[in-house]
Short mmCIF file of C-alpha atoms in Angstrom, two decimals:
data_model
loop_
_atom_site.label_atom_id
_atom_site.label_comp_id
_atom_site.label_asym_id
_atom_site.label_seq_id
_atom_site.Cartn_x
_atom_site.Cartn_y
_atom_site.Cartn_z
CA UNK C 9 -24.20 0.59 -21.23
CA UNK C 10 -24.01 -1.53 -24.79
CA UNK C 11 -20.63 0.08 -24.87
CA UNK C 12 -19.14 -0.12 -21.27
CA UNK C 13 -20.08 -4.24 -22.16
CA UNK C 14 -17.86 -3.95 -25.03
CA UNK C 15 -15.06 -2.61 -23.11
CA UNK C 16 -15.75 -5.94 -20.69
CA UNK C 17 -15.59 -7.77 -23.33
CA UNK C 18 -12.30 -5.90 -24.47
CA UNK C 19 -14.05 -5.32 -28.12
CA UNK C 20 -12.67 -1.77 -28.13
CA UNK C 21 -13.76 -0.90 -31.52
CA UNK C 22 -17.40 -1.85 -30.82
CA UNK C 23 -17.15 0.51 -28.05
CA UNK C 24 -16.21 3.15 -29.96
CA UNK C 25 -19.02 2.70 -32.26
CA UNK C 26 -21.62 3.12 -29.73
CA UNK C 27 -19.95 6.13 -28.74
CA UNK C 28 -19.75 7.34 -31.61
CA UNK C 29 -23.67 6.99 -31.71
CA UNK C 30 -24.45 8.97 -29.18
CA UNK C 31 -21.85 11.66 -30.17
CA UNK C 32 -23.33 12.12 -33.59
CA UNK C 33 -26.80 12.96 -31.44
CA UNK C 34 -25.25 14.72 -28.75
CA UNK C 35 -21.80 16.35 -29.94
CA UNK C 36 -20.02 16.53 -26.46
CA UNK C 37 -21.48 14.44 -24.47
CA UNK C 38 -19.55 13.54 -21.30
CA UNK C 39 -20.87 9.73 -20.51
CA UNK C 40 -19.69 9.06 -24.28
CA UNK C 41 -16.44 11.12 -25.10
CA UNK C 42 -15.00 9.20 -22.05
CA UNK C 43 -16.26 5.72 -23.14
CA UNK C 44 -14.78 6.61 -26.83
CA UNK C 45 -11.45 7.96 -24.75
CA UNK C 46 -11.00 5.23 -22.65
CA UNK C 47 -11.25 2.72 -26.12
CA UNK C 48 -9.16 5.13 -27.85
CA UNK C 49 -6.41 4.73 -25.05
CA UNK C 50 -6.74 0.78 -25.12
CA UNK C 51 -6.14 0.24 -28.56
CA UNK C 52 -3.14 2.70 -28.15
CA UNK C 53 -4.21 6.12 -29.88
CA UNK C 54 -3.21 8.40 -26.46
CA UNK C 55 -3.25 11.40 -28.71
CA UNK C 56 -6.76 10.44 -29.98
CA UNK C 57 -8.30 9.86 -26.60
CA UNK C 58 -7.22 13.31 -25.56
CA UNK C 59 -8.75 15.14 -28.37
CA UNK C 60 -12.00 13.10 -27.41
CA UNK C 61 -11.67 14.37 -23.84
CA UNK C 62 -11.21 18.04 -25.06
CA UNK C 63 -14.22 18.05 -27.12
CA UNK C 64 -16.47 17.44 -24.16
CA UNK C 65 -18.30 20.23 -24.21
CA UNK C 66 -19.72 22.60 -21.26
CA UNK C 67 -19.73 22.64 -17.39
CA UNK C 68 -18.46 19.17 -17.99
CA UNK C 69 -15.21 19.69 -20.10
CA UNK C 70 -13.62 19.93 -16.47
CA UNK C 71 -15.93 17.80 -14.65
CA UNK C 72 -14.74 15.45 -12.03
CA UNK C 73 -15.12 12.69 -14.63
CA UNK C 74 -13.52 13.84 -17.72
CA UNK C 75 -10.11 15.06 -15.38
CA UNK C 76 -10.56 12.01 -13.42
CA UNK C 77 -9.72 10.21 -17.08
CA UNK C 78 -7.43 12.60 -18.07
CA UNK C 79 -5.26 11.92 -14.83
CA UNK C 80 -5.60 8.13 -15.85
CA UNK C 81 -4.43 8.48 -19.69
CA UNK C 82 -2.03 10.42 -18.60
CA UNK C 83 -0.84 8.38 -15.22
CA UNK C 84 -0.83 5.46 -17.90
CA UNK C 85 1.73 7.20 -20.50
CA UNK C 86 4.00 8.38 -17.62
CA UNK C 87 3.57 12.31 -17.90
CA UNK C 88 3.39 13.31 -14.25
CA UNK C 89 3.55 16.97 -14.86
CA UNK C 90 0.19 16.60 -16.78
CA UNK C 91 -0.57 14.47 -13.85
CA UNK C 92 0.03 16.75 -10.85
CA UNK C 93 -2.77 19.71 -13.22
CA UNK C 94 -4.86 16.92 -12.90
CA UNK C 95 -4.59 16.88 -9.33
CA UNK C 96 -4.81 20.49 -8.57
CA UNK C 97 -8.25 20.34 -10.57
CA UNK C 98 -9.21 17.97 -8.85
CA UNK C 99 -8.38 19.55 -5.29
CA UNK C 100 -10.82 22.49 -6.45
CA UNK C 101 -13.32 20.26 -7.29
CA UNK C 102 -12.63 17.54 -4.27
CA UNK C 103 -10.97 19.18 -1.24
CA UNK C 104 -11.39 16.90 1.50
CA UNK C 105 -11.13 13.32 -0.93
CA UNK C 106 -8.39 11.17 0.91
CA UNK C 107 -7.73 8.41 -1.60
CA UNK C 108 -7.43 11.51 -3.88
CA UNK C 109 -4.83 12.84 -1.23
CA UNK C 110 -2.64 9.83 -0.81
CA UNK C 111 -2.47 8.88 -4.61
CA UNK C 112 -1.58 12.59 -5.38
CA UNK C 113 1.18 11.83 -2.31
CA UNK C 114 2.45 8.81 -3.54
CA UNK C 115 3.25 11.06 -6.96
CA UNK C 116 4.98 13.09 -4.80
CA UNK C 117 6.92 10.61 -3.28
CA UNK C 118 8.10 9.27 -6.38
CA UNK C 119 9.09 12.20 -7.84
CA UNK C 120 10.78 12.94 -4.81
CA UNK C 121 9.09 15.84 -3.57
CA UNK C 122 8.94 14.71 -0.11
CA UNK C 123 8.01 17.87 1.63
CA UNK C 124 4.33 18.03 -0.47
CA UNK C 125 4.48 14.55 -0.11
CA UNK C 126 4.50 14.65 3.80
CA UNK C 127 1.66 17.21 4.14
CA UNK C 128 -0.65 15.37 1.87
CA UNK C 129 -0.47 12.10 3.99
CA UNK C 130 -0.32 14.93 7.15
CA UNK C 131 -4.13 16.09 5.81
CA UNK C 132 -5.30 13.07 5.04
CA UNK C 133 -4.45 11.76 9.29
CA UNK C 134 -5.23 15.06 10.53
CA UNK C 135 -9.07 15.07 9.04
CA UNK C 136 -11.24 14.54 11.76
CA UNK C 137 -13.78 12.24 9.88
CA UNK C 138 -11.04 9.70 8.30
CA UNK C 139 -12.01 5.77 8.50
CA UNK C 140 -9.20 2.95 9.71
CA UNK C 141 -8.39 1.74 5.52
CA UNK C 142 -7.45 5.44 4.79
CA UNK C 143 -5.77 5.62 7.89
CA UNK C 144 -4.25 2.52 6.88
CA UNK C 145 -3.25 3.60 3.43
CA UNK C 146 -1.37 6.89 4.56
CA UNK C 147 0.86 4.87 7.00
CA UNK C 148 1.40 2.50 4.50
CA UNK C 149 2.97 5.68 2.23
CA UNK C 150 5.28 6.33 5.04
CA UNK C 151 6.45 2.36 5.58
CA UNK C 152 7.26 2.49 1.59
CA UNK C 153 9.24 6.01 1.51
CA UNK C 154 9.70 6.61 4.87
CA UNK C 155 9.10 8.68 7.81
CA UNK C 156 12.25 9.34 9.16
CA UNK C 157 11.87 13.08 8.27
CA UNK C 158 8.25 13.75 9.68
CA UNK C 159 8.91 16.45 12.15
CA UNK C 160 8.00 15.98 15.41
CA UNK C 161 5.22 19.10 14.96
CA UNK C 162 3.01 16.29 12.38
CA UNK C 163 2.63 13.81 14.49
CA UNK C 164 1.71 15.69 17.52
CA UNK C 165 -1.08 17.36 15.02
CA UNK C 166 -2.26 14.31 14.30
CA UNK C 167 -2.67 13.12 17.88
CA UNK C 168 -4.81 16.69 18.48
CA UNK C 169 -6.68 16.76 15.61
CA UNK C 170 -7.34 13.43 13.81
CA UNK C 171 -9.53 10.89 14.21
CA UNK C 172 -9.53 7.51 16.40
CA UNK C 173 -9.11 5.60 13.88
CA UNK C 174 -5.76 7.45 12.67
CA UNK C 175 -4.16 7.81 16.02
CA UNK C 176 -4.89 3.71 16.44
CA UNK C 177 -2.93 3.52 13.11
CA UNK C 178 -0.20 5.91 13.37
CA UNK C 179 0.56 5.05 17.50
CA UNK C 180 0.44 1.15 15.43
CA UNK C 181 3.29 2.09 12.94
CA UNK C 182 5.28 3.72 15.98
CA UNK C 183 5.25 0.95 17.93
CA UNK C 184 6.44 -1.22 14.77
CA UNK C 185 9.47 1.99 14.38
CA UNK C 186 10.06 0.95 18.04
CA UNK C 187 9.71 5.36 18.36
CA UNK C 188 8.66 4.49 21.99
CA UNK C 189 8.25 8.46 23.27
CA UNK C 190 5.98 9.30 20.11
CA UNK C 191 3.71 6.41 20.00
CA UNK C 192 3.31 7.02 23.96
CA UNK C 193 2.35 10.80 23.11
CA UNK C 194 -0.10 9.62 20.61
CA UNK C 195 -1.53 7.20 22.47
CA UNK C 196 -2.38 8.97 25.18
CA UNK C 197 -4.52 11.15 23.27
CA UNK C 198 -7.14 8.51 21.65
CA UNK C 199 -10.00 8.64 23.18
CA UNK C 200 -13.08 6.35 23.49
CA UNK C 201 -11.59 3.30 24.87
CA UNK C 202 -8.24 3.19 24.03
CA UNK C 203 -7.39 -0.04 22.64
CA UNK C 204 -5.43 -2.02 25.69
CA UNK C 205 -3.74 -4.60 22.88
CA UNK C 206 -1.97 -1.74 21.69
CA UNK C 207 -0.87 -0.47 25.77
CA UNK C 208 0.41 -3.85 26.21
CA UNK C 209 2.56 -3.59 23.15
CA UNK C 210 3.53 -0.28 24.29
CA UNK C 211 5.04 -1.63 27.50
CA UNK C 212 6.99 -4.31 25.72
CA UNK C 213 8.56 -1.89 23.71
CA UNK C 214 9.59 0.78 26.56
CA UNK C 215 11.23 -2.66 27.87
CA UNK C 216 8.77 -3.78 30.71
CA UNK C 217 8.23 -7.22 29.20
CA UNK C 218 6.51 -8.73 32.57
CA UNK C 219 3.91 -6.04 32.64
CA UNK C 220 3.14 -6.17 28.81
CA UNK C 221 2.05 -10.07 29.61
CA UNK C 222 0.16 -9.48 32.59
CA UNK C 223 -2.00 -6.70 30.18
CA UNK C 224 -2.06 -9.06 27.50
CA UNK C 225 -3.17 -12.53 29.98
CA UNK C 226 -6.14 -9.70 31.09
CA UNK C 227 -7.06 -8.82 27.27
CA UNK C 228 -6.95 -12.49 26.27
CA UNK C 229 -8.98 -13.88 29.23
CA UNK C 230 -12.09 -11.67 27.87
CA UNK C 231 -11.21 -11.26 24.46
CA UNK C 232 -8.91 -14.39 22.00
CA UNK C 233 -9.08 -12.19 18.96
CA UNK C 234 -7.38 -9.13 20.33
CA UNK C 235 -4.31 -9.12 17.74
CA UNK C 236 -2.42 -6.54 20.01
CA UNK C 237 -2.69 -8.39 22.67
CA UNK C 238 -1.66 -11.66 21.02
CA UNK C 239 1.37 -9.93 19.58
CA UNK C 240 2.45 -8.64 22.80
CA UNK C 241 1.97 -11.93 24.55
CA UNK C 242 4.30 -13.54 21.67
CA UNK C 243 6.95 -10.64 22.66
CA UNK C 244 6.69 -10.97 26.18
CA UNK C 245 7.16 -15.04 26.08
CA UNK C 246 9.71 -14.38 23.45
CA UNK C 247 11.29 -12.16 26.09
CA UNK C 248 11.17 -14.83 28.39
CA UNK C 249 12.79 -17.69 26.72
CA UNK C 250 9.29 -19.14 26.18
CA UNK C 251 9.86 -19.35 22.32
CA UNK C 252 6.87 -22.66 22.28
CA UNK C 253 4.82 -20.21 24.21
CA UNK C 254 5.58 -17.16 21.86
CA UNK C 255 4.64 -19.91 18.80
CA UNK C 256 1.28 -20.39 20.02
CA UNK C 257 -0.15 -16.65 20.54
CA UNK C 258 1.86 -15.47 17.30
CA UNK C 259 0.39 -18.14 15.28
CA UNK C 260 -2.78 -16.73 16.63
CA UNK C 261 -2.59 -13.15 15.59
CA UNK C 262 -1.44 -14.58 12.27
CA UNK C 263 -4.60 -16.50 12.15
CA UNK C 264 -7.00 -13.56 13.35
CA UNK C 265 -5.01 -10.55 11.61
CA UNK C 266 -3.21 -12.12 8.51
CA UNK C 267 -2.09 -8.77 7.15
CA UNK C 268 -0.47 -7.57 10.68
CA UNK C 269 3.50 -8.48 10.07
CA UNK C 270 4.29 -8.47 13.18
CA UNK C 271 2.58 -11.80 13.87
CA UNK C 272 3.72 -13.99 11.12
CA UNK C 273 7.33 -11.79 12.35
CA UNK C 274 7.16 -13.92 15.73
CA UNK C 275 5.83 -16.70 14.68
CA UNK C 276 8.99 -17.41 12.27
CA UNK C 277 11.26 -16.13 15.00
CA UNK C 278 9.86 -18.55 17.51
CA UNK C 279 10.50 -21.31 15.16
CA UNK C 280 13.67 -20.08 14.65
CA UNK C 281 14.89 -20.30 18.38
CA UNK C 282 13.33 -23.60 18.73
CA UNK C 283 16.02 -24.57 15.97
CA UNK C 284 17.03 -27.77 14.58
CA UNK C 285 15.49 -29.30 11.43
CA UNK C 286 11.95 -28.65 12.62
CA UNK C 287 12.24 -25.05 13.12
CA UNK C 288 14.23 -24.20 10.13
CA UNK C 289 11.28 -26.04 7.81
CA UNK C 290 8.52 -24.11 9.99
CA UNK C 291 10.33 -20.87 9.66
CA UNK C 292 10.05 -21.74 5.63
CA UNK C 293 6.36 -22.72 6.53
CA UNK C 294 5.64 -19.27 7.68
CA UNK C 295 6.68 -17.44 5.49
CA UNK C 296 4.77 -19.35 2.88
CA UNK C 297 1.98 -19.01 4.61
CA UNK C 298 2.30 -15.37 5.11
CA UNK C 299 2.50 -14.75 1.32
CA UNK C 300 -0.40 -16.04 0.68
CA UNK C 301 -2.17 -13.12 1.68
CA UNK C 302 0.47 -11.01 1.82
CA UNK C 303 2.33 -10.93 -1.72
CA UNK C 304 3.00 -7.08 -1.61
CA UNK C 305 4.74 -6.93 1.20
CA UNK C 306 8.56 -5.47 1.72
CA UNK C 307 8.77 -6.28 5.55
CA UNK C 308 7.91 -9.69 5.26
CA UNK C 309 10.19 -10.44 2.23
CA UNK C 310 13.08 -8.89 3.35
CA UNK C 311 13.20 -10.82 6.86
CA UNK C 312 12.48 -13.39 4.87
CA UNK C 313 15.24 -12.81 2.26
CA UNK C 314 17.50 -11.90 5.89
CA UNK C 315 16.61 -15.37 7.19
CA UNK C 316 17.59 -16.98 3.92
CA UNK C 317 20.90 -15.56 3.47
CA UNK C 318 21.77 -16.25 6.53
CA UNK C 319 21.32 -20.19 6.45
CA UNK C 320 23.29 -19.64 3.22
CA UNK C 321 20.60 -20.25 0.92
CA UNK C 322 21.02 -17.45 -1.19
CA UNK C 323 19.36 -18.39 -4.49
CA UNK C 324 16.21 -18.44 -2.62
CA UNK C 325 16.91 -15.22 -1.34
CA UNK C 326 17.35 -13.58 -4.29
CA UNK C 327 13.99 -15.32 -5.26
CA UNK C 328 12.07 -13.76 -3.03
CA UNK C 329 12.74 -10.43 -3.70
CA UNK C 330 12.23 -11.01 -7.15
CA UNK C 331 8.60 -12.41 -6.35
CA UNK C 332 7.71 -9.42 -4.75
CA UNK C 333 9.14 -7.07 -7.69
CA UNK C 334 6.39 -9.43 -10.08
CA UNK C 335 3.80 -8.64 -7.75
CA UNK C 336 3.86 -5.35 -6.43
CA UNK C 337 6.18 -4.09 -10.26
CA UNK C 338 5.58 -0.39 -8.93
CA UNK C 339 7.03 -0.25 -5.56
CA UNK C 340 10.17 0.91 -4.92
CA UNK C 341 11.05 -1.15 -2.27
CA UNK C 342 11.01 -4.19 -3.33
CA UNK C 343 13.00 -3.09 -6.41
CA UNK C 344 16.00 -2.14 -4.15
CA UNK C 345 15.32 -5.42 -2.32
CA UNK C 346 15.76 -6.91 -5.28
CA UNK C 347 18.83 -5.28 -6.80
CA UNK C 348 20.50 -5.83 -3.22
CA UNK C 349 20.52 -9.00 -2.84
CA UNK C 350 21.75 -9.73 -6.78
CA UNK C 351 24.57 -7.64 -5.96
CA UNK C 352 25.40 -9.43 -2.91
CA UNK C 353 24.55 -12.95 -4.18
CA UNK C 354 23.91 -12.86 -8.19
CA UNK C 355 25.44 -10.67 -10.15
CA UNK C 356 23.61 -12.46 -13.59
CA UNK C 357 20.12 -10.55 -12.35
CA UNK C 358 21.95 -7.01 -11.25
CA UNK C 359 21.01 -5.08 -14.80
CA UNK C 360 17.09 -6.48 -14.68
CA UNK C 361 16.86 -5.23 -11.26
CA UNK C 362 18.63 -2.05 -11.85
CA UNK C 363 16.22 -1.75 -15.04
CA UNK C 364 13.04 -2.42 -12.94
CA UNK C 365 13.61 -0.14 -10.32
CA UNK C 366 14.28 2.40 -12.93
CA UNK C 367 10.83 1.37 -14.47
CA UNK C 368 9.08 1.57 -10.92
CA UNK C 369 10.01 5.20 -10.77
CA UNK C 370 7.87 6.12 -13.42
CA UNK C 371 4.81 3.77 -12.88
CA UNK C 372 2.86 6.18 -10.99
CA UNK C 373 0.13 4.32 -9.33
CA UNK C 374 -0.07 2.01 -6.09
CA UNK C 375 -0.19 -1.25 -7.48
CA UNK C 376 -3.40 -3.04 -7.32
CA UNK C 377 -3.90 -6.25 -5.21
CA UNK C 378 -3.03 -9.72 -6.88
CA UNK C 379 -6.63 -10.96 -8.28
CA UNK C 380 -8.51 -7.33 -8.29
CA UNK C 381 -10.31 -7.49 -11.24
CA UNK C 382 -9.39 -3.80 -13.64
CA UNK C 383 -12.18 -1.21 -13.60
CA UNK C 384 -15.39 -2.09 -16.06
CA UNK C 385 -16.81 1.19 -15.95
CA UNK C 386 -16.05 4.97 -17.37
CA UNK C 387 -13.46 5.36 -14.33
CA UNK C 388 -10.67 3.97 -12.94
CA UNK C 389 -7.14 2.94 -13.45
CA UNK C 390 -5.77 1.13 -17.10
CA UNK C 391 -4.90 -1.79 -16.25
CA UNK C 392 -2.85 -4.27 -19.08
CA UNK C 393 -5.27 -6.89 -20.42
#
């Protein structure tokens, strides 16, 4: 504990002394090799660490801890072949782990082995028991590298065998793909209430815009927080001509479900047909307001970036992107954003974006929220100081 405070209070050195404390009492030990690793890595001795690690001695030389920090030294020095022995251990020793799953996926992805890629994120939806974040997190895999090659076979498993929760999310990120026949497929097979926000988005996107607000209107009447419901009401006004109309529910669903796009999408849209000088400045309004809690997001920057360029204001464009790249550094996304728009508008800032996206490719981790404070214990990722 004296030396986990040490790491706190990034006095690596100290930590290593108290390791080295327990080690000369108990050659081996697990708790303390990994404290003494983890303080070796910090201060830059990789080599060092690993030697700790291997002298761990026992049933827990390939415990879930000590590979757990062996997948972290070497996630942190870029060696994903090291990385992906790390995660085959770690399937033995957690099969059904889904934030296991998806970060062993988003390897994949990145090293562009899409097909083991797929059927990671495939398990994780297709396991009965999964919660809405991990549901969450594997469709948020397939909005950074894409789903585009899913075959149809996946996502009718996942409508059999997976849970509520990931059938709500996946028939979600259909809707959003505007893949009408699959997210009606899907759909159809939640059970337990089905959510009715989500039918009445379904309608507006198969085109029956008048039915999608009468659903929505019933939702609303019992329920103002429904976010579905608020969205579709948005498209259905939008659909309309109502753009004030459409302003008022999306602003709501931006209000009630701040990390839905699709709401803050709307709203800026709305403002956007209302045009003139006060629409343009609340189109810039929402946007702001949407990164506030949204810094990491690619959807939201590029229509933003879109909107930009097309009122000819390029420079902030091409700012933009770059303010995603500085918060979310590892996702690739927002790299090609990036080096897209310098090429189009900025040619001084093409070689730094062409560098970072060449950077991203190696950074092998999903990059953690703005203001999430690093690990203080034996596990978790290295984060820079």
């Amino acid at each position: 504990i004296r030396g986990i405070h040490s790491m706190v209070a990034h006095n690596y050195a100290e930590a290593i002394t108290y390791a080295d404390k327990i080690l000369s009492r108990s050659p081996g030990q697990e708790g303390a090799s990994i404290l003494k690793a983890r303080a070796l890595y910090t201060l830059h001795r990789p080599a060092e660490a690993l030697t700790t690690l291997d002298s761990i001695s026992g049933e827990a030389a390939n415990s879930r801890a000590t590979t757990l920090t062996r997948l972290e030294i070497y996630r942190a020095e870029r060696r994903p072949a090291e990385m992906l022995a790390q995660f085959e251990r770690l399937r033995q020793l957690q099969p059904n782990d889904p934030e296991l799953a998806l970060d062993e996926a988003n390897v994949r992805f990145k090293l562009v082995q899409r097909a083991q890629g797929q059927a990671l994120v495939e398990k994780v939806l297709t396991n009965p028991a999964i919660n809405r974040a991990d549901a969450d997190q594997a469709i948020a895999i397939w909005q950074e590298y894409g789903s585009s090659d899913v075959p149809g076979s996946a996502i009718e498993r996942i409508g059999r065998d997976g849970s509520n929760a990931a059938r709500i999310s996946l028939v979600r990120y259909l809707v959003e793909q505007a893949r009408d026949v699959d997210a009606t497929k899907t759909y159809a097979q939640i059970s337990k209430a089905p959510p009715a926000g989500l039918k009445a988005r379904l309608l507006l996107l198969t085109g029956d815009g008048q039915k999608a607000g009468q659903l929505a209107a019933k939702i609303l009447a019992r329920d103002k927080t429904d976010c579905d419901a608020l969205i579709a009401a948005a498209g259905s006004a939008m659909k309309r001509g109502s753009a004030e109309e459409a302003l008022r529910f999306a602003q709501q669903a931006s209000s009630e479900c701040p990390a839905m796009a699709d709401g803050w999408l709307l709203s800026a849209e709305a403002y956007d047909a209302l045009g003139g000088e006060s629409g343009a400045s609340g189109v810039s309004r929402v946007y702001r307001d949407a990164f506030e809690s949204n810094d990491q997001s690619e959807p939201l920057t590029a229509a933003y970036a879109q909107w930009l360029a097309s009122h000819k204001r390029t420079r902030e464009a091409v700012a933009s992107a770059r303010r995603l790249t500085h918060y979310a550094p590892a996702l690739l996304s927002g790299w090609r954003l990036y080096e897209d728009l310098c090429r189009r508008f900025d040619q001084t800032c093409v070689s730094s974006a062409t560098t970072g996206l060449a950077n991203a490719r190696t950074l092998f981790g999903v990059d953690l929220e703005p203001g999430q404070p690093p690990p203080n214990g034996l596990l978790g990722r290295f984060v820079e100081q």
